[in-house]
Coordinates of C-alpha atoms in Angstrom, one line a residue:
M1 CA -27.2 83.2 -4.2
R2 CA -25.7 85.9 -1.9
L3 CA -27.7 88.9 -0.6
R4 CA -25.3 91.4 -2.1
D5 CA -26.0 89.9 -5.5
I6 CA -29.7 91.1 -5.3
P7 CA -30.1 94.4 -7.2
I8 CA -31.5 97.5 -5.5
T9 CA -34.7 97.3 -7.6
A10 CA -35.4 93.9 -6.2
W11 CA -34.8 95.1 -2.7
I12 CA -37.2 98.0 -3.3
G13 CA -39.8 95.5 -4.5
I14 CA -39.2 93.2 -1.5
A15 CA -39.5 96.1 0.9
G16 CA -42.8 97.2 -0.6
I17 CA -44.3 93.7 -0.5
A18 CA -43.1 93.3 3.1
L19 CA -44.6 96.6 4.1
A20 CA -48.0 95.6 2.6
F21 CA -48.0 92.3 4.4
I22 CA -47.1 94.0 7.7
F23 CA -50.1 96.3 7.2
A24 CA -52.3 93.3 6.4
I25 CA -51.2 91.2 9.4
F26 CA -51.1 94.0 12.0
A27 CA -53.9 96.2 10.7
P28 CA -55.9 96.4 14.0
W29 CA -52.8 97.6 15.9
I30 CA -51.3 99.9 13.2
A31 CA -54.5 101.6 11.9
P32 CA -55.4 104.8 13.9
Y33 CA -59.1 104.1 13.6
G34 CA -61.4 101.2 13.0
E35 CA -62.1 99.8 9.6
G36 CA -65.6 101.4 9.3
E37 CA -65.4 104.0 12.0
I38 CA -66.7 107.5 10.9
V39 CA -64.4 110.0 12.5
A40 CA -65.0 113.3 10.7
G41 CA -66.8 115.1 7.9
V42 CA -66.9 114.0 4.3
W43 CA -63.6 114.3 2.3
E44 CA -61.6 116.1 5.0
P45 CA -58.3 117.3 3.6
M46 CA -54.9 115.7 4.4
G47 CA -53.4 117.1 7.6
D48 CA -52.0 116.4 11.0
I49 CA -55.1 114.8 12.4
Y50 CA -56.0 112.7 9.3
L51 CA -52.8 112.1 7.5
L52 CA -54.5 111.0 4.2
G53 CA -57.8 112.8 4.8
T54 CA -61.2 111.1 5.0
D55 CA -63.4 109.4 2.5
N56 CA -66.9 109.9 1.1
L57 CA -68.4 108.8 4.5
G58 CA -66.0 110.5 6.8
R59 CA -63.8 107.5 7.5
D60 CA -60.1 107.8 8.0
L61 CA -58.4 107.0 4.6
L62 CA -55.1 105.8 6.2
S63 CA -57.0 103.3 8.3
R64 CA -59.0 102.2 5.4
V65 CA -55.9 101.7 3.2
I66 CA -54.2 99.7 6.0
Y67 CA -57.3 97.4 6.5
G68 CA -57.7 97.3 2.7
A69 CA -54.2 95.7 2.4
R70 CA -55.5 92.8 4.5
T71 CA -58.5 92.1 2.3
T72 CA -56.8 92.7 -1.0
L73 CA -53.7 90.6 -0.2
F74 CA -55.7 87.7 1.3
V75 CA -58.1 87.4 -1.6
A76 CA -55.4 87.9 -4.3
L77 CA -52.9 85.5 -2.6
A78 CA -55.6 82.8 -2.0
A79 CA -56.8 83.0 -5.6
T80 CA -53.2 82.8 -6.9
I81 CA -52.3 79.8 -4.7
I82 CA -55.4 77.9 -5.8
S83 CA -55.0 78.8 -9.5
F84 CA -51.4 77.6 -9.4
S85 CA -52.2 74.4 -7.6
L86 CA -55.0 73.6 -10.1
G87 CA -53.1 74.8 -13.2
I88 CA -49.8 73.0 -12.4
L89 CA -51.5 69.8 -11.4
L90 CA -53.6 69.6 -14.6
S91 CA -50.8 70.8 -16.9
F92 CA -48.2 68.4 -15.5
T93 CA -50.6 65.6 -15.7
A94 CA -51.3 66.4 -19.4
A95 CA -47.6 66.6 -20.2
V96 CA -46.8 63.3 -18.5
S97 CA -49.9 61.4 -19.8
R98 CA -50.0 62.8 -23.3
G99 CA -52.6 61.2 -25.7
I100 CA -56.3 61.7 -25.1
I101 CA -55.8 63.2 -21.6
D102 CA -53.5 65.9 -23.0
T103 CA -55.9 66.7 -25.9
V104 CA -59.0 66.9 -23.7
F105 CA -57.3 69.1 -21.0
S106 CA -55.7 71.4 -23.6
R107 CA -58.8 71.9 -25.8
F108 CA -60.9 72.6 -22.7
N109 CA -58.3 75.1 -21.5
D110 CA -58.3 76.8 -25.0
L111 CA -62.1 77.0 -24.8
M112 CA -61.9 78.7 -21.4
M113 CA -59.2 81.1 -22.6
S114 CA -61.3 82.1 -25.6
I115 CA -63.9 83.7 -23.3
P116 CA -63.0 87.3 -22.2
T117 CA -61.9 86.9 -18.5
L118 CA -63.6 90.0 -17.2
I119 CA -66.9 89.4 -18.9
F120 CA -66.9 85.7 -17.8
A121 CA -66.2 86.8 -14.2
L122 CA -68.9 89.5 -14.2
V123 CA -71.5 87.0 -15.5
V124 CA -70.6 84.3 -13.0
L125 CA -70.4 86.6 -10.0
A126 CA -73.7 88.3 -11.0
V127 CA -75.5 84.9 -11.0
L128 CA -73.9 83.2 -8.0
P129 CA -74.3 84.4 -4.4
Q130 CA -71.8 87.1 -3.4
S131 CA -69.3 85.7 -0.9
L132 CA -65.6 85.8 -0.4
L133 CA -65.2 82.0 -1.1
I134 CA -67.0 82.2 -4.5
L135 CA -65.0 85.3 -5.4
I136 CA -61.7 83.5 -4.7
L137 CA -62.8 80.4 -6.6
V138 CA -63.9 82.3 -9.7
M139 CA -60.7 84.3 -9.8
A140 CA -58.6 81.1 -9.3
V141 CA -60.4 79.0 -12.0
L142 CA -60.1 81.8 -14.6
D143 CA -56.4 82.4 -13.8
S144 CA -55.6 78.7 -13.8
T145 CA -56.0 78.6 -17.6
R146 CA -53.0 80.9 -18.0
V147 CA -51.0 78.8 -15.5
Y148 CA -51.9 75.7 -17.4
R149 CA -50.4 77.0 -20.7
L150 CA -47.1 77.9 -19.1
G151 CA -47.0 74.7 -16.9
R152 CA -47.6 72.4 -19.9
A153 CA -44.9 74.2 -21.9
V154 CA -42.2 73.8 -19.3
A155 CA -43.3 70.3 -18.3
L156 CA -43.1 69.1 -21.9
D157 CA -39.5 70.3 -22.1
V158 CA -38.5 68.4 -19.0
A159 CA -40.7 65.3 -19.6
V160 CA -38.5 64.2 -22.6
M161 CA -35.2 64.3 -20.6
E162 CA -33.3 61.2 -19.7
F163 CA -33.9 61.2 -16.0
V164 CA -37.7 61.4 -16.5
E165 CA -37.5 58.5 -19.0
A166 CA -35.4 56.6 -16.5
A167 CA -38.0 57.1 -13.8
K168 CA -40.7 55.8 -16.2
L169 CA -38.6 52.7 -16.9
R170 CA -38.2 52.1 -13.1
G171 CA -42.0 52.0 -13.0
E172 CA -42.5 55.2 -11.0
G173 CA -46.1 56.5 -11.0
R174 CA -47.3 59.8 -12.5
L175 CA -47.4 61.6 -9.2
W176 CA -43.8 60.6 -8.4
I177 CA -42.7 61.9 -11.8
I178 CA -44.7 65.1 -11.5
F179 CA -43.6 66.1 -8.0
R180 CA -40.1 64.5 -7.8
E181 CA -38.8 64.9 -11.3
I182 CA -40.6 67.6 -13.3
L183 CA -41.6 70.1 -10.6
P184 CA -38.1 70.6 -9.1
N185 CA -36.7 71.3 -12.6
T186 CA -39.3 74.0 -13.4
L187 CA -39.4 76.0 -10.2
S188 CA -37.6 79.1 -11.6
P189 CA -40.0 80.0 -14.4
L190 CA -43.0 78.9 -12.2
L191 CA -41.9 81.2 -9.3
A192 CA -41.6 84.1 -11.7
E193 CA -45.0 83.3 -13.2
F194 CA -46.5 83.1 -9.7
G195 CA -45.4 86.7 -9.0
L196 CA -47.0 87.8 -12.3
R197 CA -50.2 86.0 -11.5
F198 CA -50.3 87.5 -8.0
A199 CA -49.9 91.0 -9.5
F200 CA -52.6 90.3 -12.0
S201 CA -54.9 89.0 -9.2
I202 CA -54.5 92.2 -7.3
L203 CA -55.4 94.3 -10.4
F204 CA -58.3 91.9 -11.3
L205 CA -59.7 92.0 -7.8
S206 CA -59.5 95.8 -7.8
T207 CA -61.3 95.9 -11.1
L208 CA -64.1 93.6 -9.9
S209 CA -64.5 95.7 -6.7
F210 CA -64.6 98.9 -8.7
L211 CA -67.4 97.4 -10.8
G212 CA -69.3 96.4 -7.6
L213 CA -68.8 92.6 -7.8
G214 CA -65.7 92.2 -5.8
I215 CA -65.3 92.8 -2.1
Q216 CA -68.6 94.1 -0.7
P217 CA -69.0 97.1 1.6
P218 CA -68.4 97.9 4.4
A219 CA -65.2 95.8 4.1
A220 CA -62.2 97.9 3.1
D221 CA -60.8 97.1 -0.3
W222 CA -58.5 99.2 -2.5
G223 CA -60.6 98.8 -5.6
G224 CA -63.8 99.5 -3.8
M225 CA -62.3 102.6 -2.2
V226 CA -61.5 104.0 -5.6
K227 CA -65.1 103.4 -6.6
D228 CA -66.4 105.1 -3.4
N229 CA -64.3 108.2 -3.8
K230 CA -64.2 108.6 -7.6
D231 CA -66.8 111.4 -7.6
G232 CA -64.4 113.5 -5.5
I233 CA -61.9 113.8 -8.4
I234 CA -64.4 116.2 -10.1
F235 CA -63.9 118.6 -7.2
G236 CA -60.2 118.2 -7.0
I237 CA -60.3 115.8 -4.0
P238 CA -57.5 113.2 -4.2
A239 CA -59.3 110.6 -2.0
A240 CA -59.6 108.1 -4.9
L241 CA -55.9 108.5 -5.8
V242 CA -54.7 107.2 -2.4
P243 CA -56.0 103.6 -2.8
G244 CA -55.3 103.8 -6.5
G245 CA -51.7 104.6 -5.7
A246 CA -51.5 101.7 -3.3
I247 CA -52.6 99.3 -6.0
A248 CA -50.1 100.7 -8.4
A249 CA -47.3 100.7 -5.9
L250 CA -47.9 97.1 -4.9
A251 CA -48.1 95.9 -8.5
V252 CA -44.8 97.7 -9.3
C253 CA -43.1 96.1 -6.3
V254 CA -44.2 92.6 -7.3
N255 CA -43.1 93.2 -10.9
L256 CA -39.6 94.4 -9.7
V257 CA -39.2 91.1 -7.8
V258 CA -40.5 89.1 -10.7
D259 CA -38.1 90.9 -13.1
W260 CA -35.2 89.9 -10.9
L261 CA -36.4 86.3 -10.8
L262 CA -36.7 86.2 -14.6
K263 CA -33.2 87.5 -15.0
R264 CA -31.9 84.7 -12.8
T265 CA -33.7 82.1 -14.9
S266 CA -31.4 81.1 -17.7
S267 CA -33.7 78.5 -19.2
L268 CA -37.1 76.9 -18.7
K269 CA -35.5 74.0 -16.8
G270 CA -34.5 75.7 -13.7
G271 CA -34.2 73.2 -10.9
R272 CA -31.4 70.7 -10.6
G273 CA -28.8 72.3 -12.6
D274 CA -28.8 75.6 -10.8
A275 CA -26.1 76.4 -8.3

């Protein structure tokens, strides 16, 4: 793959994602003010001093958005990595093992998917102590059910191919077959799905924060910032639209990259045969 073959839409998505990660990594040096520092009156308008204005407590919105990128990206990325690790491991194990293991894993996954995700998350987070680790684990477990469905589908396609059968005849173990035979040949669709799951995690985290069960104050989080400033919309104050726009922009950028990855994927088996 050559750089000039990457479409402009994908470059826009890559640039947007890179900018968000730069904000997240270098937030203390980029942000004009501290994460929770009160610098002016409530809902000051946009201007030269406060580029995006202030929020409902008089904190600089630009600084809050920059710090919010750190929290939002960290939680969403951590949840996505854990969900993918869990979903792929279980789905590939089911596809290779078949029989009773495949049946038990698949029926349990169907049971988990039959429960509305948001309702299940709200119930669990309301019962358990509110901490960042529990939030990440709850998001990861719920999202892993979707990863399992795709992982099992692509793994079953590859598991019946000759090189996998040859590995079984050589006496290779399940882990060898999963990580050396099946995984390299399913990377393209899995990478595209990773991007989609990451975008979903950003939106899901923002939803939980808006409902009060996600990132807890005073930590900056884009969904929580929309909740804090939503009352200002009644008075024509756009403070809630700033973090909302950041959520939408990041989700669009991720989807632009995912669309490009999907177009490069000619089939579900995307590993060895690709140039």
